[in-house]
Tab-separated table of C-alpha atoms in Angstrom:
chain	number	residue	atom	x	y	z
A	1	UNK	CA	90.382	105.235	102.106
A	2	UNK	CA	93.358	106.826	100.381
A	3	UNK	CA	94.085	105.059	97.132
A	4	UNK	CA	96.275	105.681	94.123
A	5	UNK	CA	95.574	103.718	90.955
A	6	UNK	CA	97.318	103.448	87.599
A	7	UNK	CA	96.812	101.203	84.581
A	8	UNK	CA	98.724	97.971	85.126
A	9	UNK	CA	100.436	98.022	81.757
A	10	UNK	CA	100.672	99.890	78.469
A	11	UNK	CA	102.197	99.046	75.110
A	12	UNK	CA	103.554	101.555	72.629
A	13	UNK	CA	105.565	101.703	69.443
A	14	UNK	CA	108.766	103.651	69.312
A	15	UNK	CA	108.223	107.293	68.392
A	16	UNK	CA	104.702	107.527	69.768
A	17	UNK	CA	103.486	109.718	72.609
A	18	UNK	CA	102.471	107.865	75.763
A	19	UNK	CA	100.132	109.210	78.428
A	20	UNK	CA	99.932	107.482	81.820
A	21	UNK	CA	97.281	108.577	84.308
A	22	UNK	CA	97.337	108.265	88.078
A	23	UNK	CA	94.066	108.633	89.973
A	24	UNK	CA	94.232	109.777	93.566
A	25	UNK	CA	91.704	111.157	96.036
A	26	UNK	CA	92.268	113.207	99.174
A	27	UNK	CA	95.833	114.185	98.460
A	28	UNK	CA	97.393	116.707	100.786
A	29	UNK	CA	96.576	120.238	99.688
A	30	UNK	CA	100.118	121.526	100.031
A	31	UNK	CA	102.018	118.606	98.549
A	32	UNK	CA	103.276	117.942	95.057
A	33	UNK	CA	102.656	115.049	92.690
A	34	UNK	CA	105.843	113.334	91.590
A	35	UNK	CA	106.506	110.726	88.910
A	36	UNK	CA	109.302	108.176	88.885
A	37	UNK	CA	110.713	105.650	86.420
A	38	UNK	CA	112.067	102.332	87.621
A	39	UNK	CA	114.145	99.777	85.734
A	40	UNK	CA	114.629	96.219	87.023
A	41	UNK	CA	117.066	95.969	89.949
A	42	UNK	CA	117.358	99.749	90.240
A	43	UNK	CA	115.817	102.379	92.455
A	44	UNK	CA	113.161	104.760	91.144
A	45	UNK	CA	114.461	107.721	89.171
A	46	UNK	CA	112.816	111.154	89.317
A	47	UNK	CA	111.064	112.230	86.118
A	48	UNK	CA	108.916	115.251	86.892
A	49	UNK	CA	107.008	116.954	89.684
A	50	UNK	CA	104.104	119.398	89.771
A	51	UNK	CA	101.430	120.977	91.924
A	52	UNK	CA	98.770	122.031	89.398
A	53	UNK	CA	98.132	122.762	85.714
A	54	UNK	CA	101.032	121.789	83.466
A	55	UNK	CA	104.724	121.280	84.007
A	56	UNK	CA	107.220	120.425	81.285
A	57	UNK	CA	110.876	119.471	81.396
A	58	UNK	CA	113.301	118.018	78.884
A	59	UNK	CA	111.909	114.491	79.152
A	60	UNK	CA	108.210	114.710	80.028
A	61	UNK	CA	105.129	116.792	80.708
A	62	UNK	CA	102.803	116.536	83.658
A	63	UNK	CA	99.161	117.574	83.515
A	64	UNK	CA	97.217	118.130	86.745
A	65	UNK	CA	93.554	119.214	86.673
A	66	UNK	CA	92.241	121.846	89.056
A	67	UNK	CA	90.649	119.287	91.398
A	68	UNK	CA	94.001	117.414	91.682
A	69	UNK	CA	92.230	114.062	91.779
A	70	UNK	CA	94.420	112.758	88.988
A	71	UNK	CA	97.589	113.498	87.095
A	72	UNK	CA	98.824	112.474	83.657
A	73	UNK	CA	102.435	111.855	82.731
A	74	UNK	CA	103.111	112.454	79.050
A	75	UNK	CA	106.199	110.970	77.401
A	76	UNK	CA	106.746	112.372	73.906
A	77	UNK	CA	108.216	110.104	71.230
A	78	UNK	CA	109.131	107.120	73.397
A	79	UNK	CA	112.108	104.931	72.587
A	80	UNK	CA	112.969	101.341	73.471
A	81	UNK	CA	114.932	102.614	76.476
A	82	UNK	CA	111.728	104.017	77.982
A	83	UNK	CA	110.532	100.459	78.680
A	84	UNK	CA	110.182	100.546	82.465
A	85	UNK	CA	107.685	100.800	85.310
A	86	UNK	CA	106.309	104.269	86.003
A	87	UNK	CA	104.999	105.316	89.404
A	88	UNK	CA	103.263	108.390	90.702
A	89	UNK	CA	104.011	109.428	94.280
A	90	UNK	CA	101.536	111.478	96.262
A	91	UNK	CA	101.018	112.494	99.851
A	92	UNK	CA	97.637	111.722	101.349
A	93	UNK	CA	96.230	113.959	104.038
A	94	UNK	CA	95.367	111.638	106.950
A	95	UNK	CA	94.225	114.441	109.213
A	96	UNK	CA	97.283	114.340	111.432
A	97	UNK	CA	100.052	113.975	108.896
A	98	UNK	CA	100.771	113.380	105.240
A	99	UNK	CA	101.247	109.772	104.161
A	100	UNK	CA	103.571	109.242	101.218
A	101	UNK	CA	102.118	106.624	98.886
A	102	UNK	CA	103.319	105.295	95.563
A	103	UNK	CA	100.790	104.494	92.892
A	104	UNK	CA	100.248	100.915	91.794
A	105	UNK	CA	102.675	101.348	88.915
A	106	UNK	CA	102.342	101.111	85.129
A	107	UNK	CA	104.573	98.769	83.163
A	108	UNK	CA	105.341	100.408	79.809
A	109	UNK	CA	106.573	98.204	76.992
A	110	UNK	CA	107.960	99.978	73.940
A	111	UNK	CA	108.552	98.024	70.748
A	112	UNK	CA	109.757	98.775	67.228
B	1	UNK	CA	125.284	106.208	88.862
B	2	UNK	CA	123.144	107.116	91.818
B	3	UNK	CA	124.038	109.773	94.398
B	4	UNK	CA	122.601	107.595	97.157
B	5	UNK	CA	124.789	104.586	97.864
B	6	UNK	CA	123.436	101.452	99.499
B	7	UNK	CA	125.442	98.530	100.791
B	8	UNK	CA	125.420	95.635	100.468
B	9	UNK	CA	123.713	95.157	97.102
B	10	UNK	CA	122.650	91.648	98.051
B	11	UNK	CA	122.208	90.009	101.445
B	12	UNK	CA	121.196	86.492	102.389
B	13	UNK	CA	120.570	85.825	106.043
B	14	UNK	CA	118.992	83.286	108.312
B	15	UNK	CA	116.064	84.084	110.545
B	16	UNK	CA	118.276	84.173	113.636
B	17	UNK	CA	120.974	86.432	112.190
B	18	UNK	CA	121.583	90.097	112.901
B	19	UNK	CA	122.648	92.259	110.004
B	20	UNK	CA	122.561	95.903	108.959
B	21	UNK	CA	121.806	97.724	105.746
B	22	UNK	CA	123.662	100.952	105.093
B	23	UNK	CA	122.804	104.046	103.105
B	24	UNK	CA	124.963	107.100	102.440
B	25	UNK	CA	124.405	110.408	100.658
B	26	UNK	CA	126.635	113.467	100.358
B	27	UNK	CA	124.160	115.894	98.840
B	28	UNK	CA	123.536	117.699	102.114
B	29	UNK	CA	120.016	116.321	102.274
B	30	UNK	CA	118.316	116.467	105.660
B	31	UNK	CA	115.535	113.946	105.085
B	32	UNK	CA	116.197	110.245	104.590
B	33	UNK	CA	113.797	107.388	103.966
B	34	UNK	CA	113.606	103.604	104.045
B	35	UNK	CA	111.224	101.791	101.696
B	36	UNK	CA	110.431	98.113	101.212
B	37	UNK	CA	109.592	96.848	97.731
B	38	UNK	CA	108.257	93.380	96.999
B	39	UNK	CA	108.457	91.974	93.487
B	40	UNK	CA	106.130	93.686	90.993
B	41	UNK	CA	104.779	95.980	93.721
B	42	UNK	CA	105.356	99.690	94.439
B	43	UNK	CA	107.758	100.757	97.176
B	44	UNK	CA	106.163	101.045	100.608
B	45	UNK	CA	107.380	103.659	103.048
B	46	UNK	CA	108.833	102.288	106.286
B	47	UNK	CA	110.639	105.130	108.060
B	48	UNK	CA	111.423	108.804	107.593
B	49	UNK	CA	114.237	110.681	109.304
B	50	UNK	CA	114.026	114.446	109.393
B	51	UNK	CA	117.123	116.333	110.542
B	52	UNK	CA	118.502	113.077	111.976
B	53	UNK	CA	115.375	112.455	114.060
B	54	UNK	CA	112.867	109.692	113.386
B	55	UNK	CA	109.722	111.475	112.249
B	56	UNK	CA	107.648	108.698	110.681
B	57	UNK	CA	107.411	105.003	111.495
B	58	UNK	CA	104.766	103.354	109.333
B	59	UNK	CA	103.932	100.707	111.949
B	60	UNK	CA	106.978	98.676	111.020
B	61	UNK	CA	107.672	95.555	113.146
B	62	UNK	CA	110.373	96.017	115.774
B	63	UNK	CA	112.615	93.468	114.071
B	64	UNK	CA	113.514	96.416	111.810
B	65	UNK	CA	115.409	99.107	113.704
B	66	UNK	CA	116.481	102.291	111.898
B	67	UNK	CA	119.339	104.509	112.930
B	68	UNK	CA	120.628	107.835	111.622
B	69	UNK	CA	124.134	108.400	113.054
B	70	UNK	CA	124.610	111.665	111.165
B	71	UNK	CA	123.105	113.649	108.333
B	72	UNK	CA	124.838	111.569	105.650
B	73	UNK	CA	124.228	108.057	106.952
B	74	UNK	CA	121.182	105.895	107.480
B	75	UNK	CA	121.221	102.346	108.768
B	76	UNK	CA	118.571	99.671	109.018
B	77	UNK	CA	119.339	97.023	111.626
B	78	UNK	CA	117.744	93.643	111.055
B	79	UNK	CA	117.111	90.949	113.641
B	80	UNK	CA	114.998	87.800	113.680
B	81	UNK	CA	113.495	88.463	110.272
B	82	UNK	CA	110.841	86.297	108.675
B	83	UNK	CA	110.825	84.837	105.141
B	84	UNK	CA	108.145	87.361	104.138
B	85	UNK	CA	110.647	90.125	104.837
B	86	UNK	CA	112.554	89.121	101.714
B	87	UNK	CA	112.378	92.163	99.436
B	88	UNK	CA	114.305	95.029	97.894
B	89	UNK	CA	115.044	97.660	100.535
B	90	UNK	CA	115.409	101.140	99.114
B	91	UNK	CA	116.927	104.185	100.726
B	92	UNK	CA	116.101	107.699	99.553
B	93	UNK	CA	116.964	111.244	100.518
B	94	UNK	CA	115.532	114.687	99.861
B	95	UNK	CA	116.813	118.143	100.675
B	96	UNK	CA	114.252	118.490	103.451
B	97	UNK	CA	111.052	116.742	104.514
B	98	UNK	CA	107.944	117.154	102.412
B	99	UNK	CA	107.482	116.747	98.671
B	100	UNK	CA	107.264	120.313	97.498
B	101	UNK	CA	110.124	121.048	95.094
B	102	UNK	CA	112.159	118.362	96.803
B	103	UNK	CA	112.069	115.106	94.902
B	104	UNK	CA	113.502	112.070	96.575
B	105	UNK	CA	116.728	110.581	95.256
B	106	UNK	CA	116.814	106.804	95.520
B	107	UNK	CA	119.622	104.328	95.848
B	108	UNK	CA	119.537	101.065	93.912
B	109	UNK	CA	118.586	99.096	96.973
B	110	UNK	CA	119.675	96.028	98.872
B	111	UNK	CA	118.147	92.760	97.722
B	112	UNK	CA	117.448	90.861	100.949
B	113	UNK	CA	116.695	87.167	101.084
B	114	UNK	CA	115.695	85.446	104.315
B	115	UNK	CA	116.304	81.725	104.473
């Protein structure tokens, strides 16, 4: 059964690095892993996307091991404005098609 | 500001009403998506349109009827909904189907309440 799990919540102080892991099995071999940020009453916003190894952009890094059974979003030096829910999005290979599935979501709370 | 515009932002309707949700993007994207999101849950994929053709229907009840009149517009027609259909309905688009190098851009959703 295709399943994507994340920690329900995480707490951090401002200025710290936060790592959020998404565990997923049987993801489609030719699809990417994407991470989104969502604030209340808004749609998800794209953060970063990768296929394997490490990807870095101006706001985050994404680490994907060779077996692609998990991925870790790294947010360097978080601020209060990073308080949000973070989701991974993967495509599961169902044999006939790819099924897009969001992870369970991680609620990040950043405090002073 | 989001590049995917959804209207209305809020909608309250009775179980016997017929209403439509609208989504518009002008990024030239050829894949468009409808998601349903319940409170404190992740979005769940409902439909995918690829080049204006319905390509994925995730076993959604027929009281939800999608329509893609052209490459910029996506509608979701609602009829005889149930109270459990109350949720945030999100529209998204990507340059073409599939995830590779094509992240989805989301609108801010329509908050739907069924009385």
